[in-house]
């Protein structure tokens, strides 16, 4: 049997992927809190447990044949070189612009300052509206930036809006809806076509049963 490697996004997506993976026998057979590479319960299929933002890179270079990753990460990375055959409909949230509820008035001659983990999506979003903004790249806790005057607004993931509210921020614009996707290396799709097609089919059916349940 041809070996397959599936890269999983550590954290929230992994948690939400596990029930689906268990249904098709692809759940990890090893300690995923310590190991970066673990066998799955299906012989020949191994799993990589990596940072969400690294998943597109592993799959693009063929270090993994397949990956599970958020649409936000895919959009930021740019998905040329990857097939994206399946919306897994898990880890759902949205990418939004948020501002302080009682924002101090901004000097209109100064460019809007936007703090985000997603500089590429942010640049594109404002450029599409004909607006040039100053982007401040952060790696986490974006909500803090407007409170301390580092930025006027943020672009970040929102699920319930609870974190925004707790920090006195309001959602001013939705950029796009986000869910997790299955991605496939283009060369693998050719060289391991039968195995990958079978796996896609299983995941599709596992998703449907989960929804029906
Ligand atoms: P990293 O380890 O690279 O810093 P992270 O800590 O941001 O990543 P998570 O918070 O687990 O990792 O988010 C990973 C992915 O989960 C995001 O890219 C997004 O697709 C999805 N996600 C993030 N926040 C939510 C949320 N509130 N609800 C549902 N899905 C979310
Ligand atoms: Mg993190």
mmCIF file of C-alpha atoms and ligand atoms in Angstrom:
data_model
loop_
_atom_site.group_PDB
_atom_site.id
_atom_site.type_symbol
_atom_site.label_atom_id
_atom_site.label_comp_id
_atom_site.label_asym_id
_atom_site.label_seq_id
_atom_site.Cartn_x
_atom_site.Cartn_y
_atom_site.Cartn_z
ATOM 1 C CA UNK A 1 0.000 0.000 0.000
ATOM 2 C CA UNK A 2 1.216 3.522 -0.799
ATOM 3 C CA UNK A 3 2.045 5.565 2.281
ATOM 4 C CA UNK A 4 0.139 8.780 2.893
ATOM 5 C CA UNK A 5 0.989 11.682 5.193
ATOM 6 C CA UNK A 6 -1.711 13.991 6.535
ATOM 7 C CA UNK A 7 -0.720 17.296 8.181
ATOM 8 C CA UNK A 8 -3.056 18.413 10.967
ATOM 9 C CA UNK A 9 -3.357 21.940 12.372
ATOM 10 C CA UNK A 10 -2.570 21.809 16.062
ATOM 11 C CA UNK A 11 -5.051 23.473 18.443
ATOM 12 C CA UNK A 12 -8.696 24.131 17.816
ATOM 13 C CA UNK A 13 -8.801 22.540 14.364
ATOM 14 C CA UNK A 14 -7.171 19.341 15.606
ATOM 15 C CA UNK A 15 -9.745 19.083 18.408
ATOM 16 C CA UNK A 16 -12.590 19.548 15.956
ATOM 17 C CA UNK A 17 -11.032 17.132 13.402
ATOM 18 C CA UNK A 18 -10.599 14.220 15.796
ATOM 19 C CA UNK A 19 -14.211 12.930 15.756
ATOM 20 C CA UNK A 20 -14.216 12.870 11.950
ATOM 21 C CA UNK A 21 -10.774 11.219 11.814
ATOM 22 C CA UNK A 22 -11.855 8.598 14.378
ATOM 23 C CA UNK A 23 -14.819 7.630 12.206
ATOM 24 C CA UNK A 24 -12.569 6.701 9.329
ATOM 25 C CA UNK A 25 -9.801 5.116 11.409
ATOM 26 C CA UNK A 26 -7.374 7.978 10.918
ATOM 27 C CA UNK A 27 -7.204 9.089 14.528
ATOM 28 C CA UNK A 28 -3.724 9.258 16.040
ATOM 29 C CA UNK A 29 -2.209 6.081 17.522
ATOM 30 C CA UNK A 30 0.254 7.918 19.762
ATOM 31 C CA UNK A 31 0.715 10.816 22.129
ATOM 32 C CA UNK A 32 -0.249 13.899 20.110
ATOM 33 C CA UNK A 33 0.691 16.217 22.957
ATOM 34 C CA UNK A 34 4.339 15.226 22.662
ATOM 35 C CA UNK A 35 4.937 13.768 19.224
ATOM 36 C CA UNK A 36 5.150 15.792 16.025
ATOM 37 C CA UNK A 37 4.694 12.748 13.823
ATOM 38 C CA UNK A 38 2.393 9.906 14.859
ATOM 39 C CA UNK A 39 0.990 6.907 13.058
ATOM 40 C CA UNK A 40 -2.756 6.843 12.542
ATOM 41 C CA UNK A 41 -4.769 3.732 13.304
ATOM 42 C CA UNK A 42 -4.714 2.983 9.563
ATOM 43 C CA UNK A 43 -1.457 1.303 8.476
ATOM 44 C CA UNK A 44 0.416 3.421 5.956
ATOM 45 C CA UNK A 45 -1.184 6.724 6.962
ATOM 46 C CA UNK A 46 0.873 8.930 9.263
ATOM 47 C CA UNK A 47 -0.029 12.249 10.803
ATOM 48 C CA UNK A 48 1.989 15.430 11.325
ATOM 49 C CA UNK A 49 0.878 17.618 14.221
ATOM 50 C CA UNK A 50 2.061 21.126 13.329
ATOM 51 C CA UNK A 51 1.347 24.842 13.660
ATOM 52 C CA UNK A 52 -1.689 25.856 11.577
ATOM 53 C CA UNK A 53 0.307 28.427 9.630
ATOM 54 C CA UNK A 54 2.868 25.784 8.603
ATOM 55 C CA UNK A 55 0.345 23.340 7.107
ATOM 56 C CA UNK A 56 0.137 24.934 3.611
ATOM 57 C CA UNK A 57 3.936 24.906 3.359
ATOM 58 C CA UNK A 58 4.283 21.206 4.265
ATOM 59 C CA UNK A 59 1.598 20.264 1.730
ATOM 60 C CA UNK A 60 2.881 22.566 -1.003
ATOM 61 C CA UNK A 61 6.359 21.037 -0.813
ATOM 62 C CA UNK A 62 4.983 17.502 -0.636
ATOM 63 C CA UNK A 63 6.311 16.825 2.881
ATOM 64 C CA UNK A 64 2.664 15.968 3.526
ATOM 65 C CA UNK A 65 0.292 14.674 0.843
ATOM 66 C CA UNK A 66 -2.735 16.204 2.495
ATOM 67 C CA UNK A 67 -3.525 18.766 5.149
ATOM 68 C CA UNK A 68 -6.338 20.164 7.249
ATOM 69 C CA UNK A 69 -6.170 23.926 7.655
ATOM 70 C CA UNK A 70 -8.314 27.035 8.130
ATOM 71 C CA UNK A 71 -9.447 29.066 5.131
ATOM 72 C CA UNK A 72 -7.936 32.123 6.861
ATOM 73 C CA UNK A 73 -4.480 30.547 6.804
ATOM 74 C CA UNK A 74 -4.934 29.440 3.176
ATOM 75 C CA UNK A 75 -5.976 32.904 2.050
ATOM 76 C CA UNK A 76 -3.035 34.494 3.813
ATOM 77 C CA UNK A 77 -0.566 31.931 2.443
ATOM 78 C CA UNK A 78 -1.921 32.034 -1.116
ATOM 79 C CA UNK A 79 -3.138 28.665 -2.290
ATOM 80 C CA UNK A 80 -1.453 28.251 -5.645
ATOM 81 C CA UNK A 81 0.177 24.828 -5.659
ATOM 82 C CA UNK A 82 -2.568 23.299 -3.529
ATOM 83 C CA UNK A 83 -5.839 21.604 -4.369
ATOM 84 C CA UNK A 84 -8.659 22.441 -2.025
ATOM 85 C CA UNK A 85 -11.272 19.782 -2.752
ATOM 86 C CA UNK A 86 -13.235 19.775 0.497
ATOM 87 C CA UNK A 87 -14.820 22.193 2.952
ATOM 88 C CA UNK A 88 -14.843 20.235 6.216
ATOM 89 C CA UNK A 89 -17.314 22.660 7.774
ATOM 90 C CA UNK A 90 -15.509 22.638 11.141
ATOM 91 C CA UNK A 91 -13.781 25.366 13.196
ATOM 92 C CA UNK A 92 -16.181 27.895 11.764
ATOM 93 C CA UNK A 93 -15.683 31.585 12.406
ATOM 94 C CA UNK A 94 -15.239 34.770 10.384
ATOM 95 C CA UNK A 95 -12.528 37.300 9.641
ATOM 96 C CA UNK A 96 -13.638 40.753 10.639
ATOM 97 C CA UNK A 97 -12.565 44.305 11.166
ATOM 98 C CA UNK A 98 -13.143 45.554 14.702
ATOM 99 C CA UNK A 99 -12.758 48.915 16.364
ATOM 100 C CA UNK A 100 -13.058 50.420 19.817
ATOM 101 C CA UNK A 101 -16.639 51.104 20.763
ATOM 102 C CA UNK A 102 -15.768 54.629 21.774
ATOM 103 C CA UNK A 103 -12.893 55.213 19.389
ATOM 104 C CA UNK A 104 -11.081 58.530 19.728
ATOM 105 C CA UNK A 105 -11.440 60.634 16.578
ATOM 106 C CA UNK A 106 -8.667 60.036 14.072
ATOM 107 C CA UNK A 107 -6.875 62.771 12.129
ATOM 108 C CA UNK A 108 -8.170 62.028 8.584
ATOM 109 C CA UNK A 109 -4.816 62.984 7.033
ATOM 110 C CA UNK A 110 -3.215 60.029 8.756
ATOM 111 C CA UNK A 111 -3.595 56.547 7.283
ATOM 112 C CA UNK A 112 -5.754 54.063 9.170
ATOM 113 C CA UNK A 113 -3.557 51.794 11.262
ATOM 114 C CA UNK A 114 -4.604 48.135 11.247
ATOM 115 C CA UNK A 115 -3.128 45.528 13.575
ATOM 116 C CA UNK A 116 -3.405 41.924 12.385
ATOM 117 C CA UNK A 117 -1.937 38.466 12.060
ATOM 118 C CA UNK A 118 -3.152 38.562 8.432
ATOM 119 C CA UNK A 119 -1.251 41.347 6.612
ATOM 120 C CA UNK A 120 -1.910 39.967 3.120
ATOM 121 C CA UNK A 121 -5.687 39.539 3.530
ATOM 122 C CA UNK A 122 -5.855 42.941 5.232
ATOM 123 C CA UNK A 123 -3.905 44.733 2.502
ATOM 124 C CA UNK A 124 -6.120 43.178 -0.178
ATOM 125 C CA UNK A 125 -9.335 43.952 1.676
ATOM 126 C CA UNK A 126 -8.600 47.650 2.076
ATOM 127 C CA UNK A 127 -7.015 47.953 -1.381
ATOM 128 C CA UNK A 128 -10.242 46.595 -2.898
ATOM 129 C CA UNK A 129 -12.025 49.487 -1.237
ATOM 130 C CA UNK A 130 -9.430 51.915 -2.560
ATOM 131 C CA UNK A 131 -8.027 52.534 0.893
ATOM 132 C CA UNK A 132 -4.334 52.551 1.685
ATOM 133 C CA UNK A 133 -3.712 51.503 5.257
ATOM 134 C CA UNK A 134 -0.727 51.063 7.502
ATOM 135 C CA UNK A 135 -0.511 47.442 8.565
ATOM 136 C CA UNK A 136 1.017 46.393 11.864
ATOM 137 C CA UNK A 137 1.831 42.703 11.976
ATOM 138 C CA UNK A 138 1.162 41.015 15.309
ATOM 139 C CA UNK A 139 1.312 37.358 16.336
ATOM 140 C CA UNK A 140 -1.498 37.273 18.886
ATOM 141 C CA UNK A 141 -3.811 39.172 21.251
ATOM 142 C CA UNK A 142 -4.766 41.665 18.560
ATOM 143 C CA UNK A 143 -7.569 43.018 20.771
ATOM 144 C CA UNK A 144 -5.020 44.843 22.873
ATOM 145 C CA UNK A 145 -3.680 47.028 20.056
ATOM 146 C CA UNK A 146 -6.541 49.582 19.813
ATOM 147 C CA UNK A 147 -6.766 49.870 23.611
ATOM 148 C CA UNK A 148 -3.189 51.068 23.925
ATOM 149 C CA UNK A 149 -3.142 53.216 20.786
ATOM 150 C CA UNK A 150 -1.001 50.859 18.712
ATOM 151 C CA UNK A 151 -3.687 50.654 16.019
ATOM 152 C CA UNK A 152 -7.039 52.213 15.105
ATOM 153 C CA UNK A 153 -8.646 48.896 14.175
ATOM 154 C CA UNK A 154 -7.822 45.190 14.042
ATOM 155 C CA UNK A 155 -8.476 42.409 11.562
ATOM 156 C CA UNK A 156 -9.010 39.167 13.440
ATOM 157 C CA UNK A 157 -11.054 35.975 13.695
ATOM 158 C CA UNK A 158 -14.407 36.271 15.424
ATOM 159 C CA UNK A 159 -16.602 33.381 16.492
ATOM 160 C CA UNK A 160 -19.030 34.577 19.155
ATOM 161 C CA UNK A 161 -17.704 38.109 19.520
ATOM 162 C CA UNK A 162 -17.196 37.522 23.232
ATOM 163 C CA UNK A 163 -13.500 38.401 23.263
ATOM 164 C CA UNK A 164 -14.144 41.601 21.303
ATOM 165 C CA UNK A 165 -16.929 42.657 23.653
ATOM 166 C CA UNK A 166 -14.841 41.893 26.723
ATOM 167 C CA UNK A 167 -12.224 44.325 25.387
ATOM 168 C CA UNK A 168 -14.679 47.081 24.466
ATOM 169 C CA UNK A 169 -14.434 46.405 20.717
ATOM 170 C CA UNK A 170 -17.190 46.089 18.127
ATOM 171 C CA UNK A 171 -17.183 44.295 14.795
ATOM 172 C CA UNK A 172 -17.449 46.908 12.061
ATOM 173 C CA UNK A 173 -17.084 44.789 8.935
ATOM 174 C CA UNK A 174 -17.043 41.084 8.017
ATOM 175 C CA UNK A 175 -14.305 40.259 5.492
ATOM 176 C CA UNK A 176 -15.167 36.594 4.938
ATOM 177 C CA UNK A 177 -16.499 33.419 6.510
ATOM 178 C CA UNK A 178 -13.915 30.855 7.639
ATOM 179 C CA UNK A 179 -14.001 27.062 8.023
ATOM 180 C CA UNK A 180 -11.392 24.322 7.796
ATOM 181 C CA UNK A 181 -10.469 22.801 4.434
ATOM 182 C CA UNK A 182 -8.801 19.669 3.237
ATOM 183 C CA UNK A 183 -5.882 20.507 0.962
ATOM 184 C CA UNK A 184 -3.916 18.163 -1.280
ATOM 185 C CA UNK A 185 -0.469 18.348 -2.839
ATOM 186 C CA UNK A 186 -0.854 18.542 -6.622
ATOM 187 C CA UNK A 187 1.812 15.960 -7.452
ATOM 188 C CA UNK A 188 0.463 13.519 -4.833
ATOM 189 C CA UNK A 189 -2.971 13.776 -6.367
ATOM 190 C CA UNK A 190 -1.481 12.318 -9.562
ATOM 191 C CA UNK A 191 0.976 9.784 -8.160
ATOM 192 C CA UNK A 192 -1.290 8.547 -5.343
ATOM 193 C CA UNK A 193 -4.584 9.148 -7.028
ATOM 194 C CA UNK A 194 -6.455 5.994 -5.967
ATOM 195 C CA UNK A 195 -5.487 6.304 -2.291
ATOM 196 C CA UNK A 196 -6.316 9.997 -2.126
ATOM 197 C CA UNK A 197 -9.624 9.622 -3.958
ATOM 198 C CA UNK A 198 -10.643 6.857 -1.537
ATOM 199 C CA UNK A 199 -9.669 8.985 1.442
ATOM 200 C CA UNK A 200 -11.582 12.009 0.136
ATOM 201 C CA UNK A 201 -14.606 9.822 -0.296
ATOM 202 C CA UNK A 202 -14.358 8.520 3.272
ATOM 203 C CA UNK A 203 -13.949 12.004 4.723
ATOM 204 C CA UNK A 204 -16.923 13.264 2.730
ATOM 205 C CA UNK A 205 -19.090 10.439 4.034
ATOM 206 C CA UNK A 206 -17.821 10.804 7.620
ATOM 207 C CA UNK A 207 -18.728 14.506 7.464
ATOM 208 C CA UNK A 208 -22.238 13.717 6.299
ATOM 209 C CA UNK A 209 -22.818 11.139 9.048
ATOM 210 C CA UNK A 210 -21.541 13.580 11.662
ATOM 211 C CA UNK A 211 -23.950 16.232 10.430
ATOM 212 C CA UNK A 212 -26.863 13.814 10.421
ATOM 213 C CA UNK A 213 -26.094 12.702 13.984
HETATM 214 P P1 LIG B 1 -0.667 29.521 16.012
HETATM 215 O O1 LIG B 1 -0.303 28.334 16.873
HETATM 216 O O2 LIG B 1 -0.127 29.425 14.602
HETATM 217 O O3 LIG B 1 -0.430 30.837 16.698
HETATM 218 P P2 LIG B 1 -3.366 29.878 16.822
HETATM 219 O O4 LIG B 1 -2.903 29.845 18.216
HETATM 220 O O5 LIG B 1 -4.015 31.112 16.302
HETATM 221 O O6 LIG B 1 -2.239 29.433 15.806
HETATM 222 P P3 LIG B 1 -5.887 28.518 16.978
HETATM 223 O O7 LIG B 1 -6.364 29.616 17.844
HETATM 224 O O8 LIG B 1 -6.037 27.101 17.413
HETATM 225 O O9 LIG B 1 -4.355 28.658 16.636
HETATM 226 O O10 LIG B 1 -6.559 28.756 15.572
HETATM 227 C C1 LIG B 1 -6.225 27.949 14.499
HETATM 228 C C2 LIG B 1 -7.324 28.021 13.451
HETATM 229 O O11 LIG B 1 -8.577 27.702 14.036
HETATM 230 C C3 LIG B 1 -7.495 29.374 12.794
HETATM 231 O O12 LIG B 1 -6.608 29.528 11.725
HETATM 232 C C4 LIG B 1 -8.958 29.315 12.360
HETATM 233 O O13 LIG B 1 -9.091 28.682 11.093
HETATM 234 C C5 LIG B 1 -9.603 28.466 13.444
HETATM 235 N N1 LIG B 1 -10.160 29.299 14.509
HETATM 236 C C6 LIG B 1 -9.539 30.243 15.211
HETATM 237 N N2 LIG B 1 -10.337 30.829 16.126
HETATM 238 C C7 LIG B 1 -11.523 30.228 15.988
HETATM 239 C C8 LIG B 1 -12.771 30.363 16.659
HETATM 240 N N3 LIG B 1 -12.947 31.265 17.625
HETATM 241 N N4 LIG B 1 -13.768 29.548 16.299
HETATM 242 C C9 LIG B 1 -13.584 28.625 15.347
HETATM 243 N N5 LIG B 1 -12.430 28.461 14.660
HETATM 244 C C10 LIG B 1 -11.409 29.253 14.971
HETATM 245 MG MG1 LIG B 2 -1.157 29.818 19.254
#
